[in-house]
XYZ file of C-alpha atoms in Angstrom:
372
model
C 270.514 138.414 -101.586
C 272.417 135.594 -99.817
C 271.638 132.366 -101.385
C 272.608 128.800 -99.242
C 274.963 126.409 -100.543
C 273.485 123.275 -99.016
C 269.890 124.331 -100.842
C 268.656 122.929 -104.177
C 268.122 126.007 -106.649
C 266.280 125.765 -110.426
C 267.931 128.117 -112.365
C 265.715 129.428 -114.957
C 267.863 130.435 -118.111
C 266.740 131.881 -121.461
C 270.427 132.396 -122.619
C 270.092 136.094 -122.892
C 272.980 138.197 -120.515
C 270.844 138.518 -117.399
C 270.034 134.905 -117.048
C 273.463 133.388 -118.364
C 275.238 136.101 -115.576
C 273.011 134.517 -113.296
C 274.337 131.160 -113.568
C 278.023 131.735 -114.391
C 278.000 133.650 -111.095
C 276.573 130.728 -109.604
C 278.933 128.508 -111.054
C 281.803 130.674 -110.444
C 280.210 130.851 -106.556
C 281.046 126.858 -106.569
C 276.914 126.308 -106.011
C 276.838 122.905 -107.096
C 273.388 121.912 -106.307
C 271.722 123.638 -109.625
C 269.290 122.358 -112.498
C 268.800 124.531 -115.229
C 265.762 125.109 -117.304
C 265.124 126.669 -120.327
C 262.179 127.164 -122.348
C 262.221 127.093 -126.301
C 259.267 129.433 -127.417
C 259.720 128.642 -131.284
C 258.846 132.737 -131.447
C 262.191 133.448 -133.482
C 263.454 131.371 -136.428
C 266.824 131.558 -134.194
C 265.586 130.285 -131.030
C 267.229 127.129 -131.034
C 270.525 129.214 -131.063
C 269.444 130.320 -127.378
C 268.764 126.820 -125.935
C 272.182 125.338 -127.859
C 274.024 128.040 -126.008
C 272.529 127.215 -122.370
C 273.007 123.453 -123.319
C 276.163 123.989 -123.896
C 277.352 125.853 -121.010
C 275.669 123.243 -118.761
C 277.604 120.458 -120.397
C 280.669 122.221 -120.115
C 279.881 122.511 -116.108
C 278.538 119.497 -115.550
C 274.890 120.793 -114.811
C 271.446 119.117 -114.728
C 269.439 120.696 -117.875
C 265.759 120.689 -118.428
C 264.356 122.268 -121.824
C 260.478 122.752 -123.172
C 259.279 123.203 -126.249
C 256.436 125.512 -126.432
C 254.670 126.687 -129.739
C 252.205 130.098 -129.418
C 248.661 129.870 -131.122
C 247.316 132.844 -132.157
C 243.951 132.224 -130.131
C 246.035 133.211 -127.033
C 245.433 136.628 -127.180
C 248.311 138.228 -124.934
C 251.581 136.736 -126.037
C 253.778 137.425 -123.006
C 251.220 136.243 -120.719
C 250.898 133.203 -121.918
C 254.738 132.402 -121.974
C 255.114 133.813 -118.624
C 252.335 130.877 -117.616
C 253.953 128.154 -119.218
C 257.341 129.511 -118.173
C 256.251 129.265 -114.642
C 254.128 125.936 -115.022
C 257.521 124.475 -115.985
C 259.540 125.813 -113.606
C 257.381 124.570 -111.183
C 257.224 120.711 -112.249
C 260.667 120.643 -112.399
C 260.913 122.211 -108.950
C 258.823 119.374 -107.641
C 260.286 116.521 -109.918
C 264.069 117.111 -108.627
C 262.490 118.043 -104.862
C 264.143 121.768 -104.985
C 264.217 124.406 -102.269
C 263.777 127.659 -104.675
C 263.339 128.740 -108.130
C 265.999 131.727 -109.609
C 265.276 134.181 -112.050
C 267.499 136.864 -113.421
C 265.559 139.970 -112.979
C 267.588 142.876 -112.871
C 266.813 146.551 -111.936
C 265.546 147.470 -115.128
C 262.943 145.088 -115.045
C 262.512 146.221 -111.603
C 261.766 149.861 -112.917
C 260.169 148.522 -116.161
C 257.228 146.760 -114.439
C 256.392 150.169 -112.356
C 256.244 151.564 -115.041
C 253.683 149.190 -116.628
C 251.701 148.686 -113.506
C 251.138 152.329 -113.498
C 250.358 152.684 -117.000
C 247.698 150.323 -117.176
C 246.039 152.222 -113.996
C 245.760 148.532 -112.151
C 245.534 147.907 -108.574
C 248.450 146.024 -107.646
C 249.550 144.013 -104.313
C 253.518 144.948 -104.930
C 254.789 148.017 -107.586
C 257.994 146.933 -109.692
C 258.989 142.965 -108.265
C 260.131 141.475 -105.252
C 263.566 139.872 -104.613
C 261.326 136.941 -102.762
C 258.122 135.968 -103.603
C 256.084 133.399 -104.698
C 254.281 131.968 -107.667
C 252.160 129.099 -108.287
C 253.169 128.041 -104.232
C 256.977 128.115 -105.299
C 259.187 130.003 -103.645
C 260.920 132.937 -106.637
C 263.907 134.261 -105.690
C 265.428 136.610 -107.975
C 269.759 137.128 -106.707
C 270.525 139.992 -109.149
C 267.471 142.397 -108.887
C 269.569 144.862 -107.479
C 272.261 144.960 -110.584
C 271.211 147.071 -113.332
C 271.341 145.704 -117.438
C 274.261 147.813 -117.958
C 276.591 146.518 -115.201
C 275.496 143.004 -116.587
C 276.012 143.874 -119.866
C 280.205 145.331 -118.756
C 280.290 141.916 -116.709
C 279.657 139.755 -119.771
C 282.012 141.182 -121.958
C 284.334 141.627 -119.636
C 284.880 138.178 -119.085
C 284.070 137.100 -122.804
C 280.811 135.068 -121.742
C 278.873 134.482 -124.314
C 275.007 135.211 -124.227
C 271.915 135.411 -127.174
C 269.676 138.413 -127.958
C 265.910 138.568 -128.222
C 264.799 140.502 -131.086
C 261.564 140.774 -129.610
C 262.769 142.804 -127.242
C 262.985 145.206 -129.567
C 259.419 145.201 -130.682
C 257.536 147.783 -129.781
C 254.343 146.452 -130.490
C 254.966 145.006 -126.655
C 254.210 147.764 -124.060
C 256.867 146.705 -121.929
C 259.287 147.393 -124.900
C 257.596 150.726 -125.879
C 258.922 151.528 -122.307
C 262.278 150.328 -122.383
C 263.121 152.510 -125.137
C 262.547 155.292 -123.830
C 263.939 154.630 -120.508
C 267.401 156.090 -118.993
C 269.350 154.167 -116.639
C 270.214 157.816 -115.304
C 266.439 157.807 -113.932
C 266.577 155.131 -111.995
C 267.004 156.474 -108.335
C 264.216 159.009 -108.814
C 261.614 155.798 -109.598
C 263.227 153.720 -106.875
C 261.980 156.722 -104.149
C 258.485 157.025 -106.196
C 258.552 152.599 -105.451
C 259.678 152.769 -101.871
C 256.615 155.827 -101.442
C 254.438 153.587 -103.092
C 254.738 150.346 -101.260
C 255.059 152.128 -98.001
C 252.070 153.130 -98.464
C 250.105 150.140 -99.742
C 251.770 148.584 -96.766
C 250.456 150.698 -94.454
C 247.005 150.381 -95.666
C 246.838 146.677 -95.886
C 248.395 146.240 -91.889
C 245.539 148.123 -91.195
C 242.985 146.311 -93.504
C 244.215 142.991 -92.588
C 242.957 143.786 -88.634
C 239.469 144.973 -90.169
C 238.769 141.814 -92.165
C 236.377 139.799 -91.626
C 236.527 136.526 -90.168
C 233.466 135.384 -91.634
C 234.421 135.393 -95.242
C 230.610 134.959 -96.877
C 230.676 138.840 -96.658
C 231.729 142.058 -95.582
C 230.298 145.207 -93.773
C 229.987 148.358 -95.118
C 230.528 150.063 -92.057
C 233.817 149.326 -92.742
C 234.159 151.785 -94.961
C 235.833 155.302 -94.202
C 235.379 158.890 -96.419
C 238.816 157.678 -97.244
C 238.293 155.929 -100.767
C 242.070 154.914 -101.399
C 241.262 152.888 -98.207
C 237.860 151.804 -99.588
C 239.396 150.838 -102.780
C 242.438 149.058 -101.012
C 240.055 147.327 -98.303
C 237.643 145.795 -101.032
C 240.503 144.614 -103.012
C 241.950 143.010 -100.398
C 238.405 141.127 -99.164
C 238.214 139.891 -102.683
C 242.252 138.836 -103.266
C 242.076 137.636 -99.861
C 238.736 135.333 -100.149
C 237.360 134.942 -103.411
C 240.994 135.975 -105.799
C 238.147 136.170 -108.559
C 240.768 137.303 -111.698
C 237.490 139.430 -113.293
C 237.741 141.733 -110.289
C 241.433 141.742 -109.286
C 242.437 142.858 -112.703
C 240.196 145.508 -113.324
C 241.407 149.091 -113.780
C 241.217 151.182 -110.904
C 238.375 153.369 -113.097
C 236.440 150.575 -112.547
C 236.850 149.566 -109.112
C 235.982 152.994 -107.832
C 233.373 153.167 -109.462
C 232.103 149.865 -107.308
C 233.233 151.822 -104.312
C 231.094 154.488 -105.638
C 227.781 152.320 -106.308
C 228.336 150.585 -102.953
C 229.010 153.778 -100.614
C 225.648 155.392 -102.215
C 222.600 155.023 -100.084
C 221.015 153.040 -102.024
C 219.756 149.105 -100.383
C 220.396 147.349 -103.316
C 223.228 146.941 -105.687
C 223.682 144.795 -108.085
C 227.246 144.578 -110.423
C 227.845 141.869 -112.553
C 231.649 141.367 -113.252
C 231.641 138.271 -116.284
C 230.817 134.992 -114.491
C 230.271 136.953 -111.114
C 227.803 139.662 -109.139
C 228.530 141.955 -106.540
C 225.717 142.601 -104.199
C 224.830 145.097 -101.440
C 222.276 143.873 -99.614
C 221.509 146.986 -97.085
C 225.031 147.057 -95.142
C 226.421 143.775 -96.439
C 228.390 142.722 -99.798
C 228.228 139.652 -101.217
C 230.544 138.459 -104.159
C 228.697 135.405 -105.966
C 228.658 133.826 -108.794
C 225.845 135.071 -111.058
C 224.260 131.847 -111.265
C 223.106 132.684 -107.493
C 220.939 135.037 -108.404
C 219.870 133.761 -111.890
C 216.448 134.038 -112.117
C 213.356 132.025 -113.336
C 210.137 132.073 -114.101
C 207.726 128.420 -114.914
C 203.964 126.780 -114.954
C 206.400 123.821 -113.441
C 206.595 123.630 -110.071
C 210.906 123.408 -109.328
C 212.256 119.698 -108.906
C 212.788 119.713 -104.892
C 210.326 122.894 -103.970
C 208.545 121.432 -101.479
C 205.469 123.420 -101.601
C 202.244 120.889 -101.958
C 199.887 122.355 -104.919
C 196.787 123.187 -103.893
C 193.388 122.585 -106.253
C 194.554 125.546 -108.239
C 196.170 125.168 -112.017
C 198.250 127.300 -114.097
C 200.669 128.434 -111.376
C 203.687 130.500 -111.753
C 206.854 129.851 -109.879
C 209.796 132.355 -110.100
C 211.912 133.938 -108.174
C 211.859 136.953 -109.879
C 210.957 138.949 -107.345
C 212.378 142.527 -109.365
C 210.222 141.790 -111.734
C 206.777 140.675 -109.945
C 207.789 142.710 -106.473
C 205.447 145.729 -107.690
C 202.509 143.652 -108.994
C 202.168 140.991 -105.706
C 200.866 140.546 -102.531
C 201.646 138.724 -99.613
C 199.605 139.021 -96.359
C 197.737 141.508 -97.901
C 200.336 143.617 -98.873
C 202.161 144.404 -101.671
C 205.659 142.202 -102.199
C 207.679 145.522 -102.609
C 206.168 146.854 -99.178
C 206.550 143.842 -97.054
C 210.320 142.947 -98.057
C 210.706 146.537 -97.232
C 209.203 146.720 -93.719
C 210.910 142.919 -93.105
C 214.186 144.386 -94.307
C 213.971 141.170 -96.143
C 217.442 140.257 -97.589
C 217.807 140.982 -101.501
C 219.924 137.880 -101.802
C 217.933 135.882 -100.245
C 215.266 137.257 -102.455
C 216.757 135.050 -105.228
C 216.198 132.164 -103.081
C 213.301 132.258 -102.167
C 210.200 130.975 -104.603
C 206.741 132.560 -105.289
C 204.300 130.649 -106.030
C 200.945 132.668 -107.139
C 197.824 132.503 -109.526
C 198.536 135.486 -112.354
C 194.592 136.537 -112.448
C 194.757 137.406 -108.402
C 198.570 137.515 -108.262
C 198.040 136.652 -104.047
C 201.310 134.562 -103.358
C 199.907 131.059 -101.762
C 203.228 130.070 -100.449
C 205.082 130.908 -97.181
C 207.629 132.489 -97.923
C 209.427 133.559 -94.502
């Protein structure tokens, strides 16, 4: 990757050989627009030997130096995720603060191969496998200069040229699934997972071109006609509606097990579906989906008439008002009919069952309101 001279680059530096090659190559480049920024995670007893050493090196070359303090509470659950989000919330506020062009990171191929590796084991769908040399994060451009170089070459580099950089013990832990992975993973490997990468992007490329054309432009829902007897594309296509209109995390980060099984429940013939996913529902309502949030179709059922139903109350007492229409569909008419037969014939849609209010006497159960 060629980086620009005249551009403004945060260098993001933990002190360990990857990051400190980074910037001495950098350095030794003659870049001279660079801010560095490290972030203390207080993890290791020995941390503070990590952000000395970075300190140091930017005093020594006259470089701009930014440093957080962070301290992890055991009620975040996922340790590396949450230091990964406060490593990037940082990055970013110093980004803005000294009016940057690009953040750097020190990524190497290992990491490259590592992350494939994890994205695969955990069965995910992902946008990109492994990382990308450019890309962004939190709307800040990520470049990553040495993602081609592997930890080994780094490593020879380093000691080469007697530069001095810290190690992570917790690198070491395999407690961390990353780390599991790392141990048992051979440099000597590496071109056979770059071809399984390149086969693997090619093809999620190739699917979303085509899935991007097929969206729709309307983004309250999609159309299952859509939908192919290919299920990779099924699976891809849905993921992409969602990441591309709602990006609700519940969905996007589900295992793959999971999403085809939506696929599944949505390609049946069935009318009606109904998913909940946490704090949101997916609904087929005959050919459309509809991804809302579940208090949309939250239901209710009251001797109150609702604050703002406009319906005027006639000499009758001891109404109900719901829109629970699953419940009362069987047991209701409307027009003389039953509830269940005339949202049938009316195609009547089920999310717009939700919204719609009955209003009937529970000795003659006749609804006395219009409701369409």
């Amino acid at each position: 990757m060629k980086l620009k001279k005249n551009k403004k680059y945060i260098v993001a530096v933990s002190g360990g050989p990857d990051s400190m090659y980074l910037l001495h190559n950098l350095v030794k480049k003659n870049f001279k627009n660079l801010v560095v920024c490290h972030v203390n995670h207080n993890y290791r007893v020995d941390s503070i030997h990590d952000q000395l050493l970075v300190e140091d090196y930017c005093k020594k070359n006259n470089i701009l130096f930014y440093v957080k303090n962070i301290y992890y509470e055991t009620k975040n659950k996922n340790f590396e995720s949450w230091a990964r989000n406060e490593r990037y919330s940082f990055l970013k506020e110093i980004l803005i603060k000294e009016e940057a062009d690009a953040i750097l990171t020190g990524h190497n191929k290992n990491d490259h191969i590592e992350t494939y590796l994890l994205q695969t084991q955990k069965n995910k769908m992902v946008k990109f496998y492994g990382i990308k040399n450019k890309t962004h994060i939190n709307n800040c451009l990520i470049l990553r200069p040495i993602l081609n170089l592997k930890k080994s070459t780094i490593i020879k580099k380093m000691n080469k040229f007697n530069l001095l950089y810290a190690i992570d013990t917790t690198n070491y832990d395999t407690k961390y699934s990353r780390n599991k992975i790392r141990k048992n993973l051979s440099e000597s490997s590496f071109k056979y997972y770059e071809k399984l990468i390149y086969i693997e992007n090619k093809e999620v490329d190739k699917y979303n071109k085509t899935i991007l054309k097929l969206l729709p432009k309307q983004k309250k829902y999609f159309d299952l006609n859509t939908f192919t007897k290919d299920n990779d594309f099924n699976l891809r296509y849905f993921f992409k509606y969602v990441e591309e209109n709602y990006r609700v995390t519940e969905i996007l980060k589900s295992k793959k097990a999971r999403l085809k099984e939506i696929i599944r429940q949505l390609s049946s013939d069935k009318s009606y579906i109904n998913i909940s996913i946490n704090s949101f529902n997916i609904i087929k309502d005959y050919n459309r989906v509809y991804i809302v949030k579940n208090s949309t179709v939250e239901v209710f059922e009251s001797f109150s008439k609702p604050q703002g139903f406009e319906w005027t109350q006639n000499e009758k007492t001891n109404l109900i008002y719901t829109n629970n229409w699953v419940k009362w569909q069987s047991k209701l008419y409307y027009n003389k009919k039953r509830l269940k037969d005339f949202y049938m014939n009316k195609k009547f849609s089920y999310l717009k069952r939700f919204k719609t209010i009955l209003v009937f006497d529970p000795v003659d159960k006749v609804i006395l309101n219009k409701i369409c």
